[in-house]
PDB file of C-alpha atoms in Angstrom:
ATOM      1  CA  UNK F   1      -3.383  12.190  35.554  1.00 44.00           C
ATOM      2  CA  UNK F   2      -3.726  15.107  37.369  1.00 43.00           C
ATOM      3  CA  UNK F   3      -2.592  13.562  39.946  1.00 43.00           C
ATOM      4  CA  UNK F   4       0.716  12.580  38.191  1.00 41.00           C
ATOM      5  CA  UNK F   5       0.945  15.494  36.921  1.00 42.00           C
ATOM      6  CA  UNK F   6       1.020  17.424  40.530  1.00 43.00           C
ATOM      7  CA  UNK F   7       3.031  15.259  42.021  1.00 41.00           C
ATOM      8  CA  UNK F   8       5.968  15.058  38.758  1.00 39.00           C
ATOM      9  CA  UNK F   9       6.392  18.653  38.772  1.00 42.00           C
ATOM     10  CA  UNK F  10       6.755  18.864  42.714  1.00 42.00           C
ATOM     11  CA  UNK F  11       9.062  16.167  42.593  1.00 41.00           C
ATOM     12  CA  UNK F  12      10.904  19.316  40.405  1.00 39.00           C
ATOM     13  CA  UNK F  13      10.670  21.835  42.868  1.00 46.00           C
ATOM     14  CA  UNK F  14      11.061  19.987  45.306  1.00 42.00           C
ATOM     15  CA  UNK F  15      14.967  19.932  44.153  1.00 38.00           C
ATOM     16  CA  UNK F  16      17.479  22.289  44.928  1.00 40.00           C
ATOM     17  CA  UNK F  17      18.485  23.952  41.235  1.00 41.00           C
ATOM     18  CA  UNK F  18      20.298  27.114  43.366  1.00 41.00           C
ATOM     19  CA  UNK F  19      23.867  24.642  42.376  1.00 42.00           C
ATOM     20  CA  UNK F  20      22.401  23.377  38.870  1.00 40.00           C
ATOM     21  CA  UNK F  21      21.236  27.431  38.098  1.00 44.00           C
ATOM     22  CA  UNK F  22      25.187  27.105  38.237  1.00 46.00           C
ATOM     23  CA  UNK F  23      26.275  24.894  35.790  1.00 51.00           C
ATOM     24  CA  UNK F  24      24.675  26.321  32.896  1.00 57.00           C
ATOM     25  CA  UNK F  25      25.072  22.517  30.418  1.00 61.00           C
ATOM     26  CA  UNK F  26      23.273  21.000  33.534  1.00 62.00           C
ATOM     27  CA  UNK F  27      20.174  23.435  33.617  1.00 66.00           C
ATOM     28  CA  UNK F  28      20.133  22.790  29.498  1.00 68.00           C
ATOM     29  CA  UNK F  29      19.209  18.157  30.536  1.00 64.00           C
ATOM     30  CA  UNK F  30      17.011  19.353  33.127  1.00 64.00           C
ATOM     31  CA  UNK F  31      15.230  21.972  30.818  1.00 68.00           C
ATOM     32  CA  UNK F  32      15.196  18.994  28.177  1.00 70.00           C
ATOM     33  CA  UNK F  33      13.943  16.015  30.640  1.00 64.00           C
ATOM     34  CA  UNK F  34      11.124  18.030  32.351  1.00 64.00           C
ATOM     35  CA  UNK F  35      10.071  19.363  28.841  1.00 63.00           C
ATOM     36  CA  UNK F  36      10.410  15.506  27.304  1.00 63.00           C
ATOM     37  CA  UNK F  37       8.000  14.733  30.973  1.00 57.00           C
ATOM     38  CA  UNK F  38       5.625  17.491  29.230  1.00 57.00           C
ATOM     39  CA  UNK F  39       5.252  15.820  26.016  1.00 57.00           C
ATOM     40  CA  UNK F  40       4.828  12.166  27.224  1.00 54.00           C
ATOM     41  CA  UNK F  41       2.289  13.432  30.138  1.00 48.00           C
ATOM     42  CA  UNK F  42       0.262  14.632  26.645  1.00 48.00           C
ATOM     43  CA  UNK F  43      -0.025  11.694  24.489  1.00 45.00           C
ATOM     44  CA  UNK F  44      -0.771   9.637  27.305  1.00 41.00           C
ATOM     45  CA  UNK F  45      -4.129  11.543  27.133  1.00 46.00           C
ATOM     46  CA  UNK F  46      -4.839  12.345  24.164  1.00 53.00           C
ATOM     47  CA  UNK F  47      -7.329   9.778  22.565  1.00 59.00           C
ATOM     48  CA  UNK F  48      -6.927   7.295  20.258  1.00 85.00           C
ATOM     49  CA  UNK F  49      -9.025   7.998  17.466  1.00 92.00           C
ATOM     50  CA  UNK F  50     -11.327  11.475  16.969  1.00 96.00           C
ATOM     51  CA  UNK F  51     -14.923   9.993  15.545  1.00 96.00           C
ATOM     52  CA  UNK F  52     -17.054   9.625  12.480  1.00 96.00           C
ATOM     53  CA  UNK F  53     -19.977   9.592  11.575  1.00 94.00           C
ATOM     54  CA  UNK F  54     -21.571   5.527  12.797  1.00 94.00           C
ATOM     55  CA  UNK F  55     -21.843   5.124   9.550  1.00 93.00           C
ATOM     56  CA  UNK F  56     -18.356   5.483   7.880  1.00 96.00           C
ATOM     57  CA  UNK F  57     -16.027   4.084  10.525  1.00 96.00           C
ATOM     58  CA  UNK F  58     -15.869   1.082   9.321  1.00 95.00           C
ATOM     59  CA  UNK F  59     -13.747   2.778   6.167  1.00 97.00           C
ATOM     60  CA  UNK F  60     -11.507   2.692   8.758  1.00 96.00           C
ATOM     61  CA  UNK F  61      -9.103   0.253  10.838  1.00 94.00           C
ATOM     62  CA  UNK F  62      -9.672   2.349  13.459  1.00 92.00           C
ATOM     63  CA  UNK F  63     -13.443   3.123  13.459  1.00 95.00           C
ATOM     64  CA  UNK F  64     -12.247   7.110  13.029  1.00 96.00           C
ATOM     65  CA  UNK F  65      -9.580   9.954  12.667  1.00 97.00           C
ATOM     66  CA  UNK F  66      -6.124   8.838  13.613  1.00 96.00           C
ATOM     67  CA  UNK F  67      -4.242  11.735  15.843  1.00 96.00           C
ATOM     68  CA  UNK F  68      -1.404  12.503  14.083  1.00 95.00           C
ATOM     69  CA  UNK F  69      -2.341  11.527  10.508  1.00 96.00           C
ATOM     70  CA  UNK F  70      -3.327  13.377   7.359  1.00 97.00           C
ATOM     71  CA  UNK F  71      -6.344  11.920   4.706  1.00 98.00           C
ATOM     72  CA  UNK F  72      -6.584  13.077   1.341  1.00 97.00           C
ATOM     73  CA  UNK F  73      -9.773  13.241  -0.103  1.00 97.00           C
ATOM     74  CA  UNK F  74     -11.854  14.218  -3.789  1.00 95.00           C
ATOM     75  CA  UNK F  75     -13.095  17.915  -3.909  1.00 94.00           C
ATOM     76  CA  UNK F  76     -17.350  16.746  -3.180  1.00 93.00           C
ATOM     77  CA  UNK F  77     -17.340  19.306  -0.419  1.00 95.00           C
ATOM     78  CA  UNK F  78     -20.025  17.072   0.836  1.00 94.00           C
ATOM     79  CA  UNK F  79     -17.612  14.336   1.717  1.00 96.00           C
ATOM     80  CA  UNK F  80     -15.838  16.510   3.638  1.00 97.00           C
ATOM     81  CA  UNK F  81     -18.624  17.695   5.659  1.00 96.00           C
ATOM     82  CA  UNK F  82     -19.324  14.661   6.209  1.00 95.00           C
ATOM     83  CA  UNK F  83     -15.744  13.758   8.234  1.00 97.00           C
ATOM     84  CA  UNK F  84     -15.925  17.649   9.717  1.00 97.00           C
ATOM     85  CA  UNK F  85     -19.433  16.741  11.264  1.00 95.00           C
ATOM     86  CA  UNK F  86     -18.602  14.482  13.798  1.00 95.00           C
ATOM     87  CA  UNK F  87     -15.490  15.636  15.477  1.00 96.00           C
ATOM     88  CA  UNK F  88     -17.704  19.359  15.525  1.00 96.00           C
ATOM     89  CA  UNK F  89     -20.141  18.242  17.516  1.00 94.00           C
ATOM     90  CA  UNK F  90     -18.127  16.548  19.809  1.00 95.00           C
ATOM     91  CA  UNK F  91     -15.702  19.304  21.189  1.00 94.00           C
ATOM     92  CA  UNK F  92     -12.700  19.161  19.195  1.00 95.00           C
ATOM     93  CA  UNK F  93     -12.430  22.803  16.330  1.00 96.00           C
ATOM     94  CA  UNK F  94     -12.080  22.523  12.069  1.00 97.00           C
ATOM     95  CA  UNK F  95     -11.039  24.814  10.389  1.00 97.00           C
ATOM     96  CA  UNK F  96     -11.514  24.601   5.986  1.00 97.00           C
ATOM     97  CA  UNK F  97      -9.244  26.570   4.559  1.00 97.00           C
ATOM     98  CA  UNK F  98      -8.582  28.000   1.118  1.00 96.00           C
ATOM     99  CA  UNK F  99     -11.495  26.528   0.184  1.00 96.00           C
ATOM    100  CA  UNK F 100     -13.333  30.131  -0.844  1.00 96.00           C
ATOM    101  CA  UNK F 101     -17.257  28.935  -2.057  1.00 95.00           C
ATOM    102  CA  UNK F 102     -18.394  26.602   1.118  1.00 95.00           C
ATOM    103  CA  UNK F 103     -20.747  28.250   2.719  1.00 93.00           C
ATOM    104  CA  UNK F 104     -21.711  27.974   6.383  1.00 93.00           C
ATOM    105  CA  UNK F 105     -24.943  27.070   5.901  1.00 93.00           C
ATOM    106  CA  UNK F 106     -23.517  23.662   3.117  1.00 93.00           C
ATOM    107  CA  UNK F 107     -21.542  23.452   6.966  1.00 95.00           C
ATOM    108  CA  UNK F 108     -24.518  23.267   9.453  1.00 94.00           C
ATOM    109  CA  UNK F 109     -26.613  21.164   6.977  1.00 91.00           C
ATOM    110  CA  UNK F 110     -24.323  18.593   6.852  1.00 92.00           C
ATOM    111  CA  UNK F 111     -24.153  18.162  10.266  1.00 92.00           C
ATOM    112  CA  UNK F 112     -21.414  20.928  11.025  1.00 95.00           C
ATOM    113  CA  UNK F 113     -21.960  22.771  15.004  1.00 95.00           C
ATOM    114  CA  UNK F 114     -20.745  26.094  13.150  1.00 96.00           C
ATOM    115  CA  UNK F 115     -19.608  27.591  17.633  1.00 95.00           C
ATOM    116  CA  UNK F 116     -16.567  25.336  16.823  1.00 95.00           C
ATOM    117  CA  UNK F 117     -15.723  25.726  12.448  1.00 97.00           C
ATOM    118  CA  UNK F 118     -13.673  28.032  11.478  1.00 96.00           C
ATOM    119  CA  UNK F 119     -13.212  28.740   7.701  1.00 96.00           C
ATOM    120  CA  UNK F 120     -10.415  30.282   6.104  1.00 95.00           C
ATOM    121  CA  UNK F 121     -11.685  30.620   2.443  1.00 95.00           C
ATOM    122  CA  UNK F 122      -8.651  33.359   1.074  1.00 94.00           C
ATOM    123  CA  UNK F 123      -4.631  32.115   2.235  1.00 94.00           C
ATOM    124  CA  UNK F 124      -3.433  33.506  -1.469  1.00 92.00           C
ATOM    125  CA  UNK F 125       0.716  31.900  -1.337  1.00 91.00           C
ATOM    126  CA  UNK F 126       0.720  31.595   2.536  1.00 93.00           C
ATOM    127  CA  UNK F 127      -1.363  28.731   2.465  1.00 94.00           C
ATOM    128  CA  UNK F 128       0.718  26.826   4.135  1.00 94.00           C
ATOM    129  CA  UNK F 129       1.887  28.848   6.226  1.00 93.00           C
ATOM    130  CA  UNK F 130      -0.924  29.202   7.924  1.00 94.00           C
ATOM    131  CA  UNK F 131      -2.189  25.285   7.544  1.00 95.00           C
ATOM    132  CA  UNK F 132       0.502  25.137  10.245  1.00 94.00           C
ATOM    133  CA  UNK F 133      -0.410  28.524  11.929  1.00 93.00           C
ATOM    134  CA  UNK F 134      -4.005  26.752  12.663  1.00 94.00           C
ATOM    135  CA  UNK F 135      -3.372  23.181  13.341  1.00 94.00           C
ATOM    136  CA  UNK F 136      -1.267  24.738  16.452  1.00 91.00           C
ATOM    137  CA  UNK F 137      -4.194  25.612  17.863  1.00 92.00           C
ATOM    138  CA  UNK F 138      -7.407  22.807  16.191  1.00 95.00           C
ATOM    139  CA  UNK F 139      -8.044  19.172  16.179  1.00 96.00           C
ATOM    140  CA  UNK F 140      -8.841  18.687  12.587  1.00 97.00           C
ATOM    141  CA  UNK F 141      -7.488  20.885   9.748  1.00 98.00           C
ATOM    142  CA  UNK F 142      -9.743  20.617   5.815  1.00 98.00           C
ATOM    143  CA  UNK F 143      -7.355  22.301   3.446  1.00 97.00           C
ATOM    144  CA  UNK F 144      -7.725  22.328  -0.523  1.00 97.00           C
ATOM    145  CA  UNK F 145      -3.432  23.321  -1.584  1.00 95.00           C
ATOM    146  CA  UNK F 146      -3.481  25.774  -4.046  1.00 92.00           C
ATOM    147  CA  UNK F 147      -0.150  23.584  -5.726  1.00 90.00           C
ATOM    148  CA  UNK F 148       1.979  20.280  -4.837  1.00 87.00           C
ATOM    149  CA  UNK F 149       4.018  21.333  -1.270  1.00 85.00           C
ATOM    150  CA  UNK F 150       7.658  20.047  -0.951  1.00 86.00           C
ATOM    151  CA  UNK F 151       8.250  17.983   1.147  1.00 86.00           C
ATOM    152  CA  UNK F 152      10.630  20.089   3.373  1.00 89.00           C
ATOM    153  CA  UNK F 153       7.251  21.764   3.800  1.00 88.00           C
ATOM    154  CA  UNK F 154       4.921  19.014   3.945  1.00 90.00           C
ATOM    155  CA  UNK F 155       7.827  17.123   6.844  1.00 92.00           C
ATOM    156  CA  UNK F 156       7.271  19.875   8.775  1.00 92.00           C
ATOM    157  CA  UNK F 157       3.299  19.937   8.909  1.00 94.00           C
ATOM    158  CA  UNK F 158       3.033  16.257   9.337  1.00 93.00           C
ATOM    159  CA  UNK F 159       5.461  16.442  12.413  1.00 92.00           C
ATOM    160  CA  UNK F 160       3.417  19.402  14.099  1.00 92.00           C
ATOM    161  CA  UNK F 161      -0.192  17.018  13.238  1.00 94.00           C
ATOM    162  CA  UNK F 162       2.143  13.980  15.694  1.00 92.00           C
ATOM    163  CA  UNK F 163       3.670  16.640  18.130  1.00 92.00           C
ATOM    164  CA  UNK F 164      -0.237  17.751  18.806  1.00 92.00           C
ATOM    165  CA  UNK F 165      -2.395  14.728  18.314  1.00 94.00           C
ATOM    166  CA  UNK F 166      -3.750  16.348  14.447  1.00 96.00           C
ATOM    167  CA  UNK F 167      -5.907  15.630  12.067  1.00 98.00           C
ATOM    168  CA  UNK F 168      -5.416  17.611   8.529  1.00 98.00           C
ATOM    169  CA  UNK F 169      -7.576  16.168   5.549  1.00 98.00           C
ATOM    170  CA  UNK F 170      -6.462  17.456   1.833  1.00 98.00           C
ATOM    171  CA  UNK F 171      -8.711  17.979  -0.551  1.00 97.00           C
ATOM    172  CA  UNK F 172      -6.208  16.724  -3.631  1.00 94.00           C
ATOM    173  CA  UNK F 173      -2.649  14.872  -3.404  1.00 92.00           C
ATOM    174  CA  UNK F 174      -0.585  15.056  -0.199  1.00 93.00           C
ATOM    175  CA  UNK F 175       2.711  12.827   0.208  1.00 89.00           C
ATOM    176  CA  UNK F 176       2.643   9.934   3.302  1.00 87.00           C
ATOM    177  CA  UNK F 177      -1.104  10.399   4.079  1.00 94.00           C
ATOM    178  CA  UNK F 178      -2.510   8.068   6.349  1.00 95.00           C
ATOM    179  CA  UNK F 179      -5.288   6.710   3.539  1.00 97.00           C
ATOM    180  CA  UNK F 180      -7.068   8.338  -0.257  1.00 97.00           C
ATOM    181  CA  UNK F 181     -11.364   8.772   0.256  1.00 98.00           C
ATOM    182  CA  UNK F 182     -13.026   9.620  -3.115  1.00 97.00           C
ATOM    183  CA  UNK F 183     -16.904   9.102  -3.621  1.00 95.00           C
ATOM    184  CA  UNK F 184     -18.030   7.631  -6.789  1.00 95.00           C
ATOM    185  CA  UNK F 185     -21.365   5.870  -7.779  1.00 93.00           C
ATOM    186  CA  UNK F 186     -23.939   8.632  -6.909  1.00 91.00           C
ATOM    187  CA  UNK F 187     -27.906   7.619  -7.545  1.00 89.00           C
ATOM    188  CA  UNK F 188     -30.606  10.378  -6.722  1.00 84.00           C
ATOM    189  CA  UNK F 189     -34.306   9.537  -5.816  1.00 78.00           C
ATOM    190  CA  UNK F 190     -37.575  10.845  -5.950  1.00 68.00           C
ATOM    191  CA  UNK F 191     -37.870  12.253  -9.572  1.00 65.00           C
ATOM    192  CA  UNK F 192     -40.445  10.076 -11.268  1.00 61.00           C
ATOM    193  CA  UNK F 193     -40.751  10.790 -15.390  1.00 59.00           C
ATOM    194  CA  UNK F 194     -39.725  14.085 -15.570  1.00 58.00           C
ATOM    195  CA  UNK F 195     -41.222  15.115 -12.894  1.00 61.00           C
ATOM    196  CA  UNK F 196     -40.785  15.454  -8.505  1.00 59.00           C
ATOM    197  CA  UNK F 197     -38.045  16.123  -6.784  1.00 62.00           C
ATOM    198  CA  UNK F 198     -34.371  15.323  -5.648  1.00 63.00           C
ATOM    199  CA  UNK F 199     -35.367  14.016  -2.639  1.00 65.00           C
ATOM    200  CA  UNK F 200     -31.917  10.968  -1.492  1.00 77.00           C
ATOM    201  CA  UNK F 201     -28.756  10.636  -2.682  1.00 87.00           C
ATOM    202  CA  UNK F 202     -26.849   7.874  -1.889  1.00 92.00           C
ATOM    203  CA  UNK F 203     -22.770   7.255  -3.219  1.00 94.00           C
ATOM    204  CA  UNK F 204     -19.679   5.507  -2.405  1.00 96.00           C
ATOM    205  CA  UNK F 205     -17.101   6.204  -0.751  1.00 97.00           C
ATOM    206  CA  UNK F 206     -14.291   3.869  -0.614  1.00 97.00           C
ATOM    207  CA  UNK F 207     -11.642   4.225   1.201  1.00 97.00           C
ATOM    208  CA  UNK F 208      -7.029   3.093   0.134  1.00 96.00           C
ATOM    209  CA  UNK F 209      -4.339   3.681   1.962  1.00 94.00           C
ATOM    210  CA  UNK F 210      -1.029   1.532   3.513  1.00 87.00           C
ATOM    211  CA  UNK F 211      -3.116  -0.007   6.763  1.00 88.00           C
ATOM    212  CA  UNK F 212      -5.932  -1.647   3.950  1.00 91.00           C
ATOM    213  CA  UNK F 213      -4.914  -4.031   2.517  1.00 90.00           C
ATOM    214  CA  UNK F 214      -8.124  -4.167   0.950  1.00 94.00           C
ATOM    215  CA  UNK F 215      -9.989  -1.652  -0.342  1.00 96.00           C
ATOM    216  CA  UNK F 216     -13.321  -0.523   1.882  1.00 96.00           C
ATOM    217  CA  UNK F 217     -16.100   0.602   1.057  1.00 96.00           C
ATOM    218  CA  UNK F 218     -19.268   2.057   2.119  1.00 95.00           C
ATOM    219  CA  UNK F 219     -23.060   2.880   0.502  1.00 95.00           C
ATOM    220  CA  UNK F 220     -24.902   5.482   2.678  1.00 94.00           C
ATOM    221  CA  UNK F 221     -27.428   8.494   1.691  1.00 91.00           C
ATOM    222  CA  UNK F 222     -25.218  12.303   2.075  1.00 90.00           C
ATOM    223  CA  UNK F 223     -26.309  14.197   3.126  1.00 83.00           C
ATOM    224  CA  UNK F 224     -28.602  12.267   4.685  1.00 79.00           C
ATOM    225  CA  UNK F 225     -31.970  13.095   5.925  1.00 78.00           C
ATOM    226  CA  UNK F 226     -31.529  15.169   8.629  1.00 76.00           C
ATOM    227  CA  UNK F 227     -27.724  16.289   7.136  1.00 77.00           C
ATOM    228  CA  UNK F 228     -25.570  13.263   8.529  1.00 76.00           C
ATOM    229  CA  UNK F 229     -24.981  10.661   6.395  1.00 83.00           C
ATOM    230  CA  UNK F 230     -26.760   7.570   7.054  1.00 82.00           C
ATOM    231  CA  UNK F 231     -27.096   4.373   5.542  1.00 81.00           C
ATOM    232  CA  UNK F 232     -27.788   3.899   2.262  1.00 75.00           C
ATOM    233  CA  UNK F 233     -30.334   1.274   1.664  1.00 69.00           C
ATOM    234  CA  UNK F 234     -28.644  -1.123  -0.753  1.00 62.00           C
ATOM    235  CA  UNK F 235     -24.735  -2.164   0.754  1.00 59.00           C
ATOM    236  CA  UNK F 236     -21.958  -0.596  -1.120  1.00 56.00           C
ATOM    237  CA  UNK F 237     -19.768  -3.393  -2.937  1.00 58.00           C
ATOM    238  CA  UNK F 238     -16.813  -5.253  -0.780  1.00 54.00           C
ATOM    239  CA  UNK F 239     -13.998  -5.422  -2.507  1.00 49.00           C
ATOM    240  CA  UNK F 240     -12.921  -9.236  -2.671  1.00 49.00           C
ATOM    241  CA  UNK F 241      -8.772 -10.286  -3.464  1.00 43.00           C
ATOM    242  CA  UNK F 242      -7.557 -12.275  -6.572  1.00 44.00           C
ATOM    243  CA  UNK F 243      -7.448 -16.646  -5.465  1.00 46.00           C
ATOM    244  CA  UNK F 244      -5.722 -18.851  -7.916  1.00 41.00           C
ATOM    245  CA  UNK F 245      -7.274 -22.067  -8.243  1.00 38.00           C
ATOM    246  CA  UNK F 246      -4.772 -24.923  -9.213  1.00 43.00           C
ATOM    247  CA  UNK F 247      -5.505 -26.744 -11.426  1.00 41.00           C
ATOM    248  CA  UNK F 248      -6.068 -30.163 -12.013  1.00 40.00           C
ATOM    249  CA  UNK F 249      -6.124 -32.760 -13.680  1.00 43.00           C
ATOM    250  CA  UNK F 250      -9.774 -33.213 -16.089  1.00 46.00           C
ATOM    251  CA  UNK F 251     -11.662 -36.729 -15.535  1.00 47.00           C
ATOM    252  CA  UNK F 252     -15.178 -36.577 -18.104  1.00 49.00           C
ATOM    253  CA  UNK F 253     -17.988 -35.142 -17.419  1.00 51.00           C
ATOM    254  CA  UNK F 254     -15.779 -32.334 -15.491  1.00 48.00           C
ATOM    255  CA  UNK F 255     -15.255 -29.202 -15.717  1.00 48.00           C
ATOM    256  CA  UNK F 256     -11.957 -27.777 -16.245  1.00 44.00           C
ATOM    257  CA  UNK F 257     -11.396 -25.279 -13.377  1.00 46.00           C
ATOM    258  CA  UNK F 258      -9.643 -21.734 -14.204  1.00 44.00           C
ATOM    259  CA  UNK F 259      -8.614 -18.587 -12.925  1.00 38.00           C
ATOM    260  CA  UNK F 260     -11.507 -16.818  -9.885  1.00 40.00           C
ATOM    261  CA  UNK F 261     -12.499 -13.695 -11.139  1.00 39.00           C
ATOM    262  CA  UNK F 262     -11.631 -10.889  -8.499  1.00 40.00           C
ATOM    263  CA  UNK F 263     -15.455  -8.648  -8.619  1.00 41.00           C
ATOM    264  CA  UNK F 264     -17.482  -6.818  -6.136  1.00 42.00           C
ATOM    265  CA  UNK F 265     -19.508  -8.728  -4.020  1.00 42.00           C
TER     266      UNK F 265
END
């Protein structure tokens, strides 16, 4: 990629631009083409996905966070931090905006690399402008909107994410989100008959979205023994699609077929 970029730059630099400079429309076209080539080279160098913990990878069709996408989450801090941990440890800068109660110690306890993590606890009414500015330089940005954003505002941020290859994690609603993730069915272990210490928590995380014709779920310990998610002892229930059994002529001694129930396996 570096050699190709050098060769492309050499071709442009080798052009005799003096006559072109005298022609403003032609000069503008040259600049436009040059910027387009630069964008194409930048996109081709991008990774296919940003990593997530292996215990969460099956929630995503591509096995990780898709660059340029928005994901909505519930307000569980543990779910948000579980998604920030792997990108930060792989070298991507992450930021959390509008979450004043989120502590750096909690983030570190869930596996987030604090060397690549920034907090903007109270952006106020300028939260959208702050989010857009942070998304210019941070590959993964999390935000809790204090209000619903207008379509024009979300469209501008979506365009910036696509151009930069960033990911936006929203605690709340957001139009045209790639997927929605929620944490549910928590189960604590460690307590006996009114005594003992909580030692682990298992939860189910379910993802639904336009690229997921059937919801996907995983059962994990969150936090795990080392902070990051870990595989749970019992698997999550997976949803099956509803199938209708065609009615057949009932013969003596045969049960009449009915509808198959849509249930979790």
